[in-house]
Amino acid sequence: MNHGRRILWTRVAFIAGLVGLLEALCRLHVIKPLTMIAPSQMVQELIALAWSGELAEPALQTFIEVGASFLFSVTVGGALGAVVHALPRVRRTLDPLLASWYAVPFFVFYPLLVALLGLNVLPLIAIGVVFATPAMMLSTLAGLDRVPRVMHKVARVHRLSQLQEVRLITLPSAAPHLFTGLKLSFAYSFIGIIAGEFILSGGGLGYGISYAYESFETPKMYALMLFVLLIALVANGVLHVWDRRLARRRGLA
Amino acid sequence: MSRLTFNRFADSLILVVAILAVWVGLHAYAGDSAISAPATTFAFAGRLLVQPSFWTHVAATMEAFALAFAISAAGGVALGLVLGVRRFAGDVAEPILGSLYTIPKVTLYPLMLLVFGLGMSAKVAFGVIHGVIPIMLFTIAAVRNIPPVLLRTARALRLAPVKTATSVLVPAAMPEVVTGLRVGFALTLLGVLIGEMFASQRGLGFLIINGINNHDVRMTTAVTLLVVIFAVAANSLLLAFDRRVHHG
C-alpha cells in the first residue's frame, strides 16, 4: 500500500514538473504565445468559457454521442462476442476480418456515413460504434476463452441452470477481459467521435477545436483541447481505480 | 489436411463475397454521390495504378510512413525496455501512457502544425504520436512477463547491461514486442494518413481529402480501397509473423 502511494506521488510530481516546465517556457516566451499559451492561461480560458455558458452545448452534444456509442458497442459487441463464441465456424471465418479491423483507417468512411445517415449526430455515433464494437467483441471472445473448463464441469455437477451458470461462473471468470473491453470501447468511442466532429464539422467539442483553430482563436482552442484532455484523464482514472478494486476483490475471493 | 485448407479457403471466400455484398448494398442505397460501385472502383483503381503521378503520391506517403514507423519502433522499443526493467519508473509511467493513448490525437493536429509547420515533418510527427505509445505499452508488458529466472541467470553470469539486453531481454520479450509493432504499424499508418489529410499537398491522405472536397467520389473510394488493401495485406503478413514467433 505504501509502495502504491509512493508510485502515485512520484507520478503526480512528474506531471506537475512537466506542466511547470511548460508554464515556464511559455512565460519566458521560449515557446511563442502564438504557438502555445501557458497552461495556467488555458485553465483561466477554460473557466471563462464554462462560465459564459459557451462550453455547455458542444460538451453536452459530445457526451450524448459518446454515451450512445459506448452503450451500443458494449451491448452489441458483447452479444456478438457471445454468439460468435458459440459458433466456431463463424468465428474462424470472421477471424481475419477482426484481426485486421484496426488496420483500416476508418476516418476515410466519414463522407460515406454522412451520405447514408444524413448530416446530423447519427454518422458521428456510427463511426464511434464502428470503432468500438469490435474491441468489445474481441474482449468478450478472449474472456469466454479463458473460462476454465473445470468451472463448466463444476456447474454441471451442481446442476446449475443456464442462467445461473452465466451469472455465477461465466461472467466472474471472464470479468477482467470484459472490463478491458469496456475501457477500450470508451476510448475508441471517444476518439472516433471527437475525430469525426473535427473532420465533418458536425458540432461538439471536436468541431469547436477545429473552428477555433481556423479562426485563429488560439486561447479558446487550447482551452477546449485541455477540456478534452481532462475528460480522457478523468474517465481513465475512474476506470483504472475501479479495475484495481475489482482485481483486489478477486484476490480476496 | 487438404480438406482443412479447402475449408479455410471457402471461409475466406464467403467473407470476401459478404463484404462485396455489403458494398453493393451500400451503393444501391446511397447512390453514386456517396460511394462508387465495386466494378467501377476496381477499374478506376487499376487505371490509377498505371499513372506515374499516382506513384509520386504513394512514394510521398511511404517515405513519411517509413520514417515515422522507424522512429516509433526504435523509440517505443527502447523506452519500453527501460521502463519495463525499471519497475518503479514503469509503474509511474504506465497509467500516464494509457491516458495518452486514450486522447483523441486528432485534436492535437493544430498544435502539430504550429510546431512543425506544413509538410513532411508534421506528417511524420503525426504518425509517431499515434504509433509510439502502443509499442511502448506492449514492450513494457513484454519485459515484465519475462520469467525472473532468466534475469537472475544474467546476473549470475555477470552480463553487462548491454549484453543482458541483447542476449536475454530482447529474445525473451520478442513475441510480445512483435505484437506491439504490428499494432503500432497500423496506427502509424493511420496517423500519417490523417496528417496528410490536413497538413500536406501530397500523398494518399491528400488524394482522399481532395476527392472529398471536389466531390470526386470515384477517386476517394478507389484510394480508400487501395489503402485498405495495403493495410490489411501488411497486417496479415505481420500477423503470420506474429503467430510464428509466438509458437516457434
Short mmCIF file of C-alpha atoms in Angstrom, two decimals:
data_model
loop_
_atom_site.label_atom_id
_atom_site.label_comp_id
_atom_site.label_asym_id
_atom_site.label_seq_id
_atom_site.Cartn_x
_atom_site.Cartn_y
_atom_site.Cartn_z
CA MET A 1 0.00 0.00 0.00
CA ASN A 2 2.80 2.35 0.99
CA HIS A 3 4.63 1.41 -2.18
CA GLY A 4 1.50 2.23 -4.16
CA ARG A 5 1.30 5.65 -2.58
CA ARG A 6 4.95 6.35 -3.39
CA ILE A 7 4.28 5.50 -7.06
CA LEU A 8 1.21 7.72 -7.10
CA TRP A 9 3.06 10.71 -5.64
CA THR A 10 6.02 10.28 -7.98
CA ARG A 11 3.56 10.26 -10.86
CA VAL A 12 1.87 13.44 -9.60
CA ALA A 13 5.23 15.13 -9.10
CA PHE A 14 6.38 14.09 -12.57
CA ILE A 15 3.29 15.52 -14.24
CA ALA A 16 3.44 18.68 -12.11
CA GLY A 17 7.08 19.10 -13.14
CA LEU A 18 6.22 18.80 -16.82
CA VAL A 19 3.35 21.28 -16.53
CA GLY A 20 5.60 23.65 -14.58
CA LEU A 21 8.30 23.39 -17.24
CA LEU A 22 5.76 24.14 -19.96
CA GLU A 23 4.46 27.08 -17.95
CA ALA A 24 7.99 28.49 -17.55
CA LEU A 25 8.84 28.02 -21.24
CA CYS A 26 5.65 29.80 -22.27
CA ARG A 27 6.04 32.61 -19.75
CA LEU A 28 9.66 33.19 -20.82
CA HIS A 29 8.48 33.22 -24.45
CA VAL A 30 10.80 30.35 -25.39
CA ILE A 31 7.56 28.95 -26.80
CA LYS A 32 5.87 31.79 -28.67
CA PRO A 33 2.39 32.80 -27.43
CA LEU A 34 1.11 32.28 -30.99
CA THR A 35 2.23 28.64 -30.83
CA MET A 36 1.04 27.78 -27.36
CA ILE A 37 -0.36 29.62 -24.37
CA ALA A 38 0.77 28.81 -20.84
CA PRO A 39 -1.12 26.02 -19.02
CA SER A 40 -2.37 28.48 -16.35
CA GLN A 41 -3.87 30.63 -19.12
CA MET A 42 -5.52 27.53 -20.61
CA VAL A 43 -7.20 26.87 -17.27
CA GLN A 44 -8.35 30.50 -16.96
CA GLU A 45 -9.63 30.43 -20.51
CA LEU A 46 -11.48 27.16 -19.87
CA ILE A 47 -13.11 28.53 -16.71
CA ALA A 48 -14.17 31.66 -18.59
CA LEU A 49 -15.59 29.52 -21.37
CA ALA A 50 -17.54 27.36 -18.93
CA TRP A 51 -18.76 30.41 -17.01
CA SER A 52 -20.09 32.14 -20.14
CA GLY A 53 -22.10 29.01 -20.99
CA GLU A 54 -20.33 28.62 -24.32
CA LEU A 55 -18.94 25.25 -23.30
CA ALA A 56 -22.21 23.61 -22.27
CA GLU A 57 -23.74 22.98 -25.68
CA PRO A 58 -20.80 21.36 -27.51
CA ALA A 59 -19.83 19.41 -24.39
CA LEU A 60 -23.36 18.06 -23.99
CA GLN A 61 -23.51 17.03 -27.63
CA THR A 62 -20.21 15.17 -27.38
CA PHE A 63 -21.24 13.47 -24.11
CA ILE A 64 -24.52 12.25 -25.60
CA GLU A 65 -22.78 10.93 -28.71
CA VAL A 66 -20.05 9.17 -26.74
CA GLY A 67 -22.61 7.77 -24.29
CA ALA A 68 -24.82 6.41 -27.07
CA SER A 69 -21.87 4.90 -28.93
CA PHE A 70 -20.44 3.39 -25.74
CA LEU A 71 -23.72 1.76 -24.65
CA PHE A 72 -24.43 0.46 -28.12
CA SER A 73 -20.97 -1.00 -28.69
CA VAL A 74 -20.82 -2.61 -25.26
CA THR A 75 -24.21 -4.35 -25.57
CA VAL A 76 -23.98 -5.26 -29.26
CA GLY A 77 -20.26 -6.08 -29.11
CA GLY A 78 -20.77 -8.24 -26.02
CA ALA A 79 -23.77 -10.03 -27.54
CA LEU A 80 -21.99 -10.61 -30.86
CA GLY A 81 -18.94 -11.87 -28.99
CA ALA A 82 -21.07 -14.39 -27.07
CA VAL A 83 -22.89 -15.57 -30.22
CA VAL A 84 -19.70 -15.88 -32.28
CA HIS A 85 -18.02 -17.75 -29.41
CA ALA A 86 -20.75 -20.39 -29.63
CA LEU A 87 -20.26 -20.81 -33.41
CA PRO A 88 -16.65 -21.87 -34.12
CA ARG A 89 -17.09 -21.93 -37.89
CA VAL A 90 -18.39 -18.35 -37.99
CA ARG A 91 -15.59 -17.33 -35.69
CA ARG A 92 -12.97 -18.84 -37.96
CA THR A 93 -14.47 -17.02 -40.92
CA LEU A 94 -14.58 -13.68 -39.12
CA ASP A 95 -11.11 -14.08 -37.62
CA PRO A 96 -9.14 -12.37 -40.41
CA LEU A 97 -11.70 -9.55 -40.50
CA LEU A 98 -11.43 -8.88 -36.78
CA ALA A 99 -7.65 -9.22 -36.77
CA SER A 100 -7.20 -6.52 -39.40
CA TRP A 101 -10.13 -4.32 -38.31
CA TYR A 102 -7.96 -1.74 -36.60
CA ALA A 103 -5.51 -1.66 -39.50
CA VAL A 104 -8.20 0.01 -41.62
CA PRO A 105 -8.09 3.82 -41.40
CA PHE A 106 -11.83 4.26 -40.75
CA PHE A 107 -11.98 8.01 -40.87
CA VAL A 108 -11.94 7.74 -44.67
CA PHE A 109 -15.51 6.43 -44.39
CA TYR A 110 -16.89 9.57 -42.74
CA PRO A 111 -18.24 11.06 -46.00
CA LEU A 112 -19.92 7.77 -46.81
CA LEU A 113 -21.62 7.69 -43.42
CA VAL A 114 -22.89 11.23 -43.89
CA ALA A 115 -24.41 10.20 -47.21
CA LEU A 116 -26.02 7.17 -45.57
CA LEU A 117 -27.30 8.71 -42.35
CA GLY A 118 -27.62 12.41 -43.13
CA LEU A 119 -25.78 15.39 -41.72
CA ASN A 120 -26.66 15.06 -38.02
CA VAL A 121 -25.25 13.28 -34.99
CA LEU A 122 -26.01 9.77 -36.34
CA PRO A 123 -22.90 9.43 -38.55
CA LEU A 124 -20.79 10.55 -35.61
CA ILE A 125 -22.31 7.93 -33.32
CA ALA A 126 -21.98 5.38 -36.11
CA ILE A 127 -18.24 5.99 -36.50
CA GLY A 128 -17.84 5.56 -32.73
CA VAL A 129 -19.75 2.28 -32.92
CA VAL A 130 -17.74 1.03 -35.90
CA PHE A 131 -14.58 1.84 -33.99
CA ALA A 132 -15.59 0.48 -30.58
CA THR A 133 -17.77 -2.59 -31.21
CA PRO A 134 -15.02 -4.96 -32.47
CA ALA A 135 -12.91 -4.14 -29.41
CA MET A 136 -15.76 -5.24 -27.12
CA MET A 137 -16.35 -8.28 -29.30
CA LEU A 138 -12.68 -9.31 -29.20
CA SER A 139 -12.52 -8.78 -25.44
CA THR A 140 -15.68 -10.86 -24.92
CA LEU A 141 -14.22 -13.67 -27.04
CA ALA A 142 -10.94 -13.52 -25.11
CA GLY A 143 -12.85 -13.54 -21.79
CA LEU A 144 -15.03 -16.51 -22.74
CA ASP A 145 -11.96 -18.41 -23.98
CA ARG A 146 -10.39 -18.06 -20.56
CA VAL A 147 -13.23 -19.51 -18.51
CA PRO A 148 -11.53 -22.67 -17.14
CA ARG A 149 -13.13 -25.82 -18.47
CA VAL A 150 -13.25 -27.29 -14.97
CA MET A 151 -15.61 -24.48 -13.98
CA HIS A 152 -18.15 -25.62 -16.54
CA LYS A 153 -17.85 -29.10 -15.09
CA VAL A 154 -18.45 -27.68 -11.61
CA ALA A 155 -21.59 -26.00 -12.96
CA ARG A 156 -22.81 -29.31 -14.34
CA VAL A 157 -22.05 -31.15 -11.10
CA HIS A 158 -24.10 -28.57 -9.19
CA ARG A 159 -26.85 -28.80 -11.80
CA LEU A 160 -26.89 -25.07 -12.33
CA SER A 161 -29.41 -23.72 -14.81
CA GLN A 162 -28.06 -21.95 -17.92
CA LEU A 163 -28.79 -18.57 -16.37
CA GLN A 164 -27.16 -19.45 -13.06
CA GLU A 165 -24.08 -20.72 -14.87
CA VAL A 166 -23.72 -17.45 -16.75
CA ARG A 167 -24.21 -15.39 -13.60
CA LEU A 168 -22.10 -17.46 -11.19
CA ILE A 169 -19.42 -18.98 -13.42
CA THR A 170 -19.03 -17.38 -16.83
CA LEU A 171 -19.31 -13.68 -16.00
CA PRO A 172 -16.97 -13.66 -12.98
CA SER A 173 -14.33 -15.70 -14.84
CA ALA A 174 -14.48 -13.51 -17.91
CA ALA A 175 -14.71 -10.27 -15.92
CA PRO A 176 -11.15 -8.95 -16.35
CA HIS A 177 -11.36 -9.24 -20.12
CA LEU A 178 -14.86 -7.80 -20.23
CA PHE A 179 -13.58 -4.87 -18.23
CA THR A 180 -10.77 -4.32 -20.73
CA GLY A 181 -13.49 -4.33 -23.37
CA LEU A 182 -15.37 -1.59 -21.50
CA LYS A 183 -12.23 0.53 -21.26
CA LEU A 184 -11.39 0.12 -24.94
CA SER A 185 -14.99 0.75 -26.00
CA PHE A 186 -14.99 4.03 -24.14
CA ALA A 187 -11.62 5.09 -25.51
CA TYR A 188 -12.47 4.18 -29.10
CA SER A 189 -15.93 5.79 -28.93
CA PHE A 190 -14.33 8.97 -27.62
CA ILE A 191 -11.52 9.00 -30.20
CA GLY A 192 -13.79 8.19 -33.13
CA ILE A 193 -16.40 10.78 -32.22
CA ILE A 194 -14.05 13.67 -31.48
CA ALA A 195 -12.17 12.93 -34.71
CA GLY A 196 -15.47 12.75 -36.59
CA GLU A 197 -16.62 16.10 -35.23
CA PHE A 198 -13.27 17.53 -36.16
CA ILE A 199 -13.32 16.29 -39.76
CA LEU A 200 -17.06 16.57 -40.52
CA SER A 201 -17.61 19.88 -38.74
CA GLY A 202 -20.56 18.21 -37.05
CA GLY A 203 -20.70 20.31 -33.90
CA GLY A 204 -19.47 19.22 -30.46
CA LEU A 205 -16.04 19.63 -28.89
CA GLY A 206 -14.05 18.37 -31.88
CA TYR A 207 -15.68 20.91 -34.16
CA GLY A 208 -15.13 23.63 -31.54
CA ILE A 209 -11.39 22.97 -31.64
CA SER A 210 -11.15 23.00 -35.44
CA TYR A 211 -13.32 26.15 -35.65
CA ALA A 212 -11.20 27.97 -33.06
CA TYR A 213 -8.06 26.93 -34.93
CA GLU A 214 -9.33 28.15 -38.27
CA SER A 215 -10.45 31.49 -36.86
CA PHE A 216 -7.09 31.97 -35.08
CA GLU A 217 -8.67 31.90 -31.59
CA THR A 218 -5.63 30.15 -30.14
CA PRO A 219 -6.59 30.61 -26.43
CA LYS A 220 -10.06 29.14 -26.99
CA MET A 221 -8.58 26.28 -28.97
CA TYR A 222 -6.18 25.39 -26.14
CA ALA A 223 -8.96 25.68 -23.55
CA LEU A 224 -11.05 23.14 -25.48
CA MET A 225 -8.06 20.85 -26.01
CA LEU A 226 -7.42 20.97 -22.28
CA PHE A 227 -11.04 20.07 -21.63
CA VAL A 228 -10.87 17.04 -23.95
CA LEU A 229 -7.63 16.00 -22.26
CA LEU A 230 -9.24 16.31 -18.81
CA ILE A 231 -12.23 14.17 -19.83
CA ALA A 232 -9.89 11.46 -21.11
CA LEU A 233 -7.79 11.62 -17.92
CA VAL A 234 -10.78 11.55 -15.54
CA ALA A 235 -12.52 8.72 -17.38
CA ASN A 236 -9.29 6.73 -17.48
CA GLY A 237 -8.61 7.40 -13.82
CA VAL A 238 -12.08 6.26 -12.75
CA LEU A 239 -11.85 3.08 -14.82
CA HIS A 240 -8.32 2.42 -13.52
CA VAL A 241 -9.41 2.71 -9.88
CA TRP A 242 -12.48 0.56 -10.50
CA ASP A 243 -10.33 -2.07 -12.23
CA ARG A 244 -7.95 -2.14 -9.24
CA ARG A 245 -10.85 -2.56 -6.86
CA LEU A 246 -12.26 -5.48 -8.87
CA ALA A 247 -8.80 -7.05 -9.03
CA ARG A 248 -8.40 -6.75 -5.26
CA ARG A 249 -11.79 -8.36 -4.71
CA ARG A 250 -10.81 -11.24 -6.94
CA GLY A 251 -7.61 -11.58 -4.95
CA LEU A 252 -9.59 -11.85 -1.69
CA ALA A 253 -12.22 -14.25 -3.00
CA MET B 1 -5.32 -31.79 -44.29
CA SER B 2 -6.35 -30.72 -47.78
CA ARG B 3 -9.95 -30.72 -46.62
CA LEU B 4 -8.99 -28.29 -43.85
CA THR B 5 -7.19 -26.00 -46.32
CA PHE B 6 -10.23 -26.18 -48.57
CA ASN B 7 -12.49 -25.19 -45.67
CA ARG B 8 -10.24 -22.25 -44.82
CA PHE B 9 -10.32 -21.20 -48.43
CA ALA B 10 -14.12 -21.49 -48.55
CA ASP B 11 -14.41 -19.43 -45.36
CA SER B 12 -12.25 -16.63 -46.79
CA LEU B 13 -14.25 -16.73 -49.99
CA ILE B 14 -17.52 -16.40 -48.05
CA LEU B 15 -16.05 -13.43 -46.17
CA VAL B 16 -14.94 -11.66 -49.36
CA VAL B 17 -18.33 -12.28 -51.01
CA ALA B 18 -20.11 -10.98 -47.89
CA ILE B 19 -18.01 -7.78 -47.91
CA LEU B 20 -18.69 -7.24 -51.61
CA ALA B 21 -22.41 -7.81 -50.99
CA VAL B 22 -22.42 -5.14 -48.25
CA TRP B 23 -20.60 -2.81 -50.61
CA VAL B 24 -23.12 -3.38 -53.42
CA GLY B 25 -25.95 -2.88 -50.93
CA LEU B 26 -24.46 0.42 -49.69
CA HIS B 27 -24.03 1.60 -53.26
CA ALA B 28 -27.61 0.67 -54.12
CA TYR B 29 -28.88 2.51 -51.06
CA ALA B 30 -26.73 5.64 -51.07
CA GLY B 31 -26.04 6.03 -54.79
CA ASP B 32 -23.07 7.27 -56.81
CA SER B 33 -22.78 10.50 -54.85
CA ALA B 34 -21.60 8.64 -51.73
CA ILE B 35 -19.69 5.58 -52.89
CA SER B 36 -18.85 4.16 -56.29
CA ALA B 37 -19.83 0.62 -57.24
CA PRO B 38 -17.26 -2.19 -56.78
CA ALA B 39 -16.67 -2.78 -60.51
CA THR B 40 -16.21 0.93 -61.27
CA THR B 41 -13.90 1.31 -58.27
CA PHE B 42 -11.69 -1.62 -59.24
CA ALA B 43 -11.45 -0.32 -62.81
CA PHE B 44 -10.60 3.18 -61.60
CA ALA B 45 -8.05 1.83 -59.11
CA GLY B 46 -6.50 -0.21 -61.93
CA ARG B 47 -6.13 2.94 -64.02
CA LEU B 48 -4.63 4.80 -61.06
CA LEU B 49 -2.01 2.11 -60.62
CA VAL B 50 -0.53 2.73 -64.07
CA GLN B 51 -0.37 6.53 -63.67
CA PRO B 52 3.11 7.84 -62.74
CA SER B 53 1.56 10.82 -60.88
CA PHE B 54 -0.25 8.42 -58.55
CA TRP B 55 3.03 6.74 -57.68
CA THR B 56 4.61 10.06 -56.63
CA HIS B 57 1.77 10.32 -54.07
CA VAL B 58 2.38 6.73 -52.97
CA ALA B 59 6.09 7.50 -52.65
CA ALA B 60 5.36 10.59 -50.52
CA THR B 61 3.16 8.57 -48.16
CA MET B 62 5.60 5.68 -47.98
CA GLU B 63 8.53 7.98 -47.24
CA ALA B 64 6.70 9.66 -44.36
CA PHE B 65 5.38 6.32 -43.13
CA ALA B 66 8.78 4.59 -43.22
CA LEU B 67 10.37 7.43 -41.27
CA ALA B 68 7.52 7.60 -38.75
CA PHE B 69 7.48 3.85 -38.21
CA ALA B 70 11.26 3.68 -37.81
CA ILE B 71 11.11 6.39 -35.13
CA SER B 72 8.08 4.82 -33.38
CA ALA B 73 9.60 1.35 -33.41
CA ALA B 74 13.11 2.32 -32.26
CA GLY B 75 11.87 4.84 -29.68
CA GLY B 76 8.98 2.71 -28.46
CA VAL B 77 11.03 -0.47 -28.00
CA ALA B 78 13.97 1.33 -26.38
CA LEU B 79 11.84 3.32 -23.92
CA GLY B 80 9.63 0.29 -23.31
CA LEU B 81 12.66 -1.85 -22.43
CA VAL B 82 13.95 0.75 -19.97
CA LEU B 83 10.54 1.26 -18.33
CA GLY B 84 9.97 -2.49 -18.23
CA VAL B 85 13.26 -3.20 -16.47
CA ARG B 86 12.99 -0.29 -14.05
CA ARG B 87 9.90 -1.45 -12.28
CA PHE B 88 9.27 1.74 -10.29
CA ALA B 89 9.62 4.03 -13.29
CA GLY B 90 7.36 1.69 -15.24
CA ASP B 91 4.67 1.75 -12.53
CA VAL B 92 4.82 5.54 -12.53
CA ALA B 93 4.68 5.82 -16.32
CA GLU B 94 2.15 3.16 -17.33
CA PRO B 95 -1.14 4.92 -16.42
CA ILE B 96 0.19 8.15 -17.93
CA LEU B 97 0.89 6.33 -21.19
CA GLY B 98 -2.52 4.65 -21.01
CA SER B 99 -4.20 8.05 -20.71
CA LEU B 100 -2.15 9.46 -23.58
CA TYR B 101 -3.31 6.51 -25.66
CA THR B 102 -6.97 7.45 -24.96
CA ILE B 103 -6.62 11.08 -26.05
CA PRO B 104 -8.17 11.74 -29.44
CA LYS B 105 -4.94 12.68 -31.16
CA VAL B 106 -6.71 14.49 -33.98
CA THR B 107 -7.30 17.34 -31.55
CA LEU B 108 -3.53 17.77 -31.29
CA TYR B 109 -3.27 18.45 -35.00
CA PRO B 110 -3.36 22.27 -34.72
CA LEU B 111 -0.54 22.04 -32.18
CA MET B 112 1.47 19.77 -34.50
CA LEU B 113 1.02 22.21 -37.37
CA LEU B 114 2.04 25.16 -35.23
CA VAL B 115 5.16 23.35 -34.04
CA PHE B 116 6.24 21.52 -37.20
CA GLY B 117 4.71 23.59 -39.97
CA LEU B 118 3.14 22.17 -43.10
CA GLY B 119 4.79 19.24 -44.82
CA MET B 120 6.91 16.22 -44.14
CA SER B 121 7.86 16.73 -40.51
CA ALA B 122 4.24 17.32 -39.41
CA LYS B 123 3.15 14.10 -41.17
CA VAL B 124 5.95 12.12 -39.57
CA ALA B 125 5.24 13.63 -36.13
CA PHE B 126 1.59 12.73 -36.50
CA GLY B 127 2.46 9.15 -37.35
CA VAL B 128 4.85 8.91 -34.39
CA ILE B 129 2.38 10.21 -31.77
CA HIS B 130 -0.09 7.57 -32.94
CA GLY B 131 2.34 4.68 -33.12
CA VAL B 132 4.91 5.08 -30.36
CA ILE B 133 2.68 4.65 -27.29
CA PRO B 134 1.16 1.23 -28.08
CA ILE B 135 4.65 -0.06 -28.95
CA MET B 136 5.91 1.21 -25.58
CA LEU B 137 2.99 -0.33 -23.68
CA PHE B 138 3.41 -3.74 -25.33
CA THR B 139 7.18 -3.68 -24.75
CA ILE B 140 6.75 -2.82 -21.05
CA ALA B 141 4.30 -5.70 -20.63
CA ALA B 142 6.65 -8.00 -22.58
CA VAL B 143 9.62 -7.26 -20.32
CA ARG B 144 7.56 -7.67 -17.16
CA ASN B 145 6.34 -11.07 -18.24
CA ILE B 146 9.88 -12.39 -18.68
CA PRO B 147 10.41 -15.23 -16.19
CA PRO B 148 12.57 -13.81 -13.35
CA VAL B 149 14.88 -16.81 -13.50
CA LEU B 150 16.23 -15.59 -16.85
CA LEU B 151 17.17 -12.22 -15.36
CA ARG B 152 18.72 -13.93 -12.32
CA THR B 153 20.77 -16.09 -14.67
CA ALA B 154 22.01 -12.98 -16.46
CA ARG B 155 23.04 -11.51 -13.13
CA ALA B 156 24.72 -14.72 -12.05
CA LEU B 157 26.71 -14.74 -15.28
CA ARG B 158 27.61 -11.08 -14.64
CA LEU B 159 26.48 -9.93 -18.07
CA ALA B 160 26.98 -6.25 -18.83
CA PRO B 161 23.70 -4.26 -19.17
CA VAL B 162 24.00 -4.05 -22.97
CA LYS B 163 24.80 -7.76 -23.17
CA THR B 164 21.82 -8.52 -20.90
CA ALA B 165 19.57 -6.51 -23.18
CA THR B 166 20.76 -8.12 -26.41
CA SER B 167 21.04 -11.74 -25.30
CA VAL B 168 18.31 -12.04 -22.62
CA LEU B 169 15.75 -9.22 -22.63
CA VAL B 170 15.20 -8.81 -26.35
CA PRO B 171 14.92 -12.52 -27.27
CA ALA B 172 12.63 -13.26 -24.32
CA ALA B 173 10.40 -10.25 -24.95
CA MET B 174 10.37 -10.72 -28.73
CA PRO B 175 6.90 -12.25 -29.28
CA GLU B 176 5.02 -9.54 -27.38
CA VAL B 177 7.17 -6.82 -28.92
CA VAL B 178 6.25 -8.12 -32.38
CA THR B 179 2.56 -7.84 -31.44
CA GLY B 180 3.19 -4.28 -30.32
CA LEU B 181 4.98 -3.48 -33.56
CA ARG B 182 2.02 -4.87 -35.53
CA VAL B 183 -0.43 -2.63 -33.66
CA GLY B 184 1.99 0.29 -33.94
CA PHE B 185 2.35 -0.32 -37.68
CA ALA B 186 -1.39 0.11 -38.27
CA LEU B 187 -1.70 3.15 -36.02
CA THR B 188 1.37 4.86 -37.51
CA LEU B 189 -0.14 4.45 -40.97
CA LEU B 190 -3.41 5.90 -39.67
CA GLY B 191 -1.56 8.86 -38.16
CA VAL B 192 0.42 9.58 -41.33
CA LEU B 193 -2.74 9.46 -43.45
CA ILE B 194 -4.58 11.82 -41.09
CA GLY B 195 -1.55 14.12 -41.17
CA GLU B 196 -1.67 14.13 -44.96
CA MET B 197 -5.37 14.89 -44.99
CA PHE B 198 -4.75 18.19 -43.22
CA ALA B 199 -1.14 19.15 -43.49
CA SER B 200 0.04 18.21 -46.94
CA GLN B 201 -0.31 18.69 -50.65
CA ARG B 202 0.99 15.24 -51.47
CA GLY B 203 0.33 11.65 -50.51
CA LEU B 204 -2.63 9.28 -50.37
CA GLY B 205 -4.33 11.08 -47.49
CA PHE B 206 -4.23 14.25 -49.58
CA LEU B 207 -5.80 12.40 -52.55
CA ILE B 208 -8.64 11.22 -50.29
CA ILE B 209 -9.40 14.63 -48.76
CA ASN B 210 -9.04 16.26 -52.19
CA GLY B 211 -11.53 13.78 -53.61
CA ILE B 212 -13.93 14.61 -50.77
CA ASN B 213 -13.58 18.35 -51.36
CA ASN B 214 -14.04 18.05 -55.14
CA HIS B 215 -16.87 15.50 -54.83
CA ASP B 216 -14.73 13.08 -56.79
CA VAL B 217 -16.33 10.00 -55.24
CA ARG B 218 -14.57 7.56 -57.56
CA MET B 219 -11.16 8.89 -56.56
CA THR B 220 -11.96 8.79 -52.83
CA THR B 221 -13.41 5.28 -52.99
CA ALA B 222 -10.58 3.93 -55.16
CA VAL B 223 -7.79 5.39 -53.00
CA THR B 224 -9.59 4.19 -49.87
CA LEU B 225 -9.80 0.70 -51.38
CA LEU B 226 -6.09 0.67 -52.20
CA VAL B 227 -5.17 1.92 -48.72
CA VAL B 228 -7.39 -0.71 -47.07
CA ILE B 229 -5.93 -3.48 -49.25
CA PHE B 230 -2.40 -2.37 -48.36
CA ALA B 231 -3.19 -2.09 -44.64
CA VAL B 232 -4.92 -5.48 -44.49
CA ALA B 233 -2.20 -7.20 -46.54
CA ALA B 234 0.60 -5.74 -44.39
CA ASN B 235 -1.31 -6.63 -41.24
CA SER B 236 -1.85 -10.23 -42.42
CA LEU B 237 1.87 -10.63 -43.12
CA LEU B 238 2.75 -9.23 -39.70
CA LEU B 239 0.07 -11.39 -38.09
CA ALA B 240 1.54 -14.52 -39.68
CA PHE B 241 5.00 -13.49 -38.42
CA ASP B 242 3.48 -12.68 -35.03
CA ARG B 243 1.96 -16.16 -34.74
CA ARG B 244 5.25 -17.75 -35.78
CA VAL B 245 7.28 -16.01 -33.09
CA HIS B 246 4.62 -16.83 -30.50
CA HIS B 247 4.58 -20.53 -31.27
CA GLY B 248 8.08 -21.02 -32.68
#
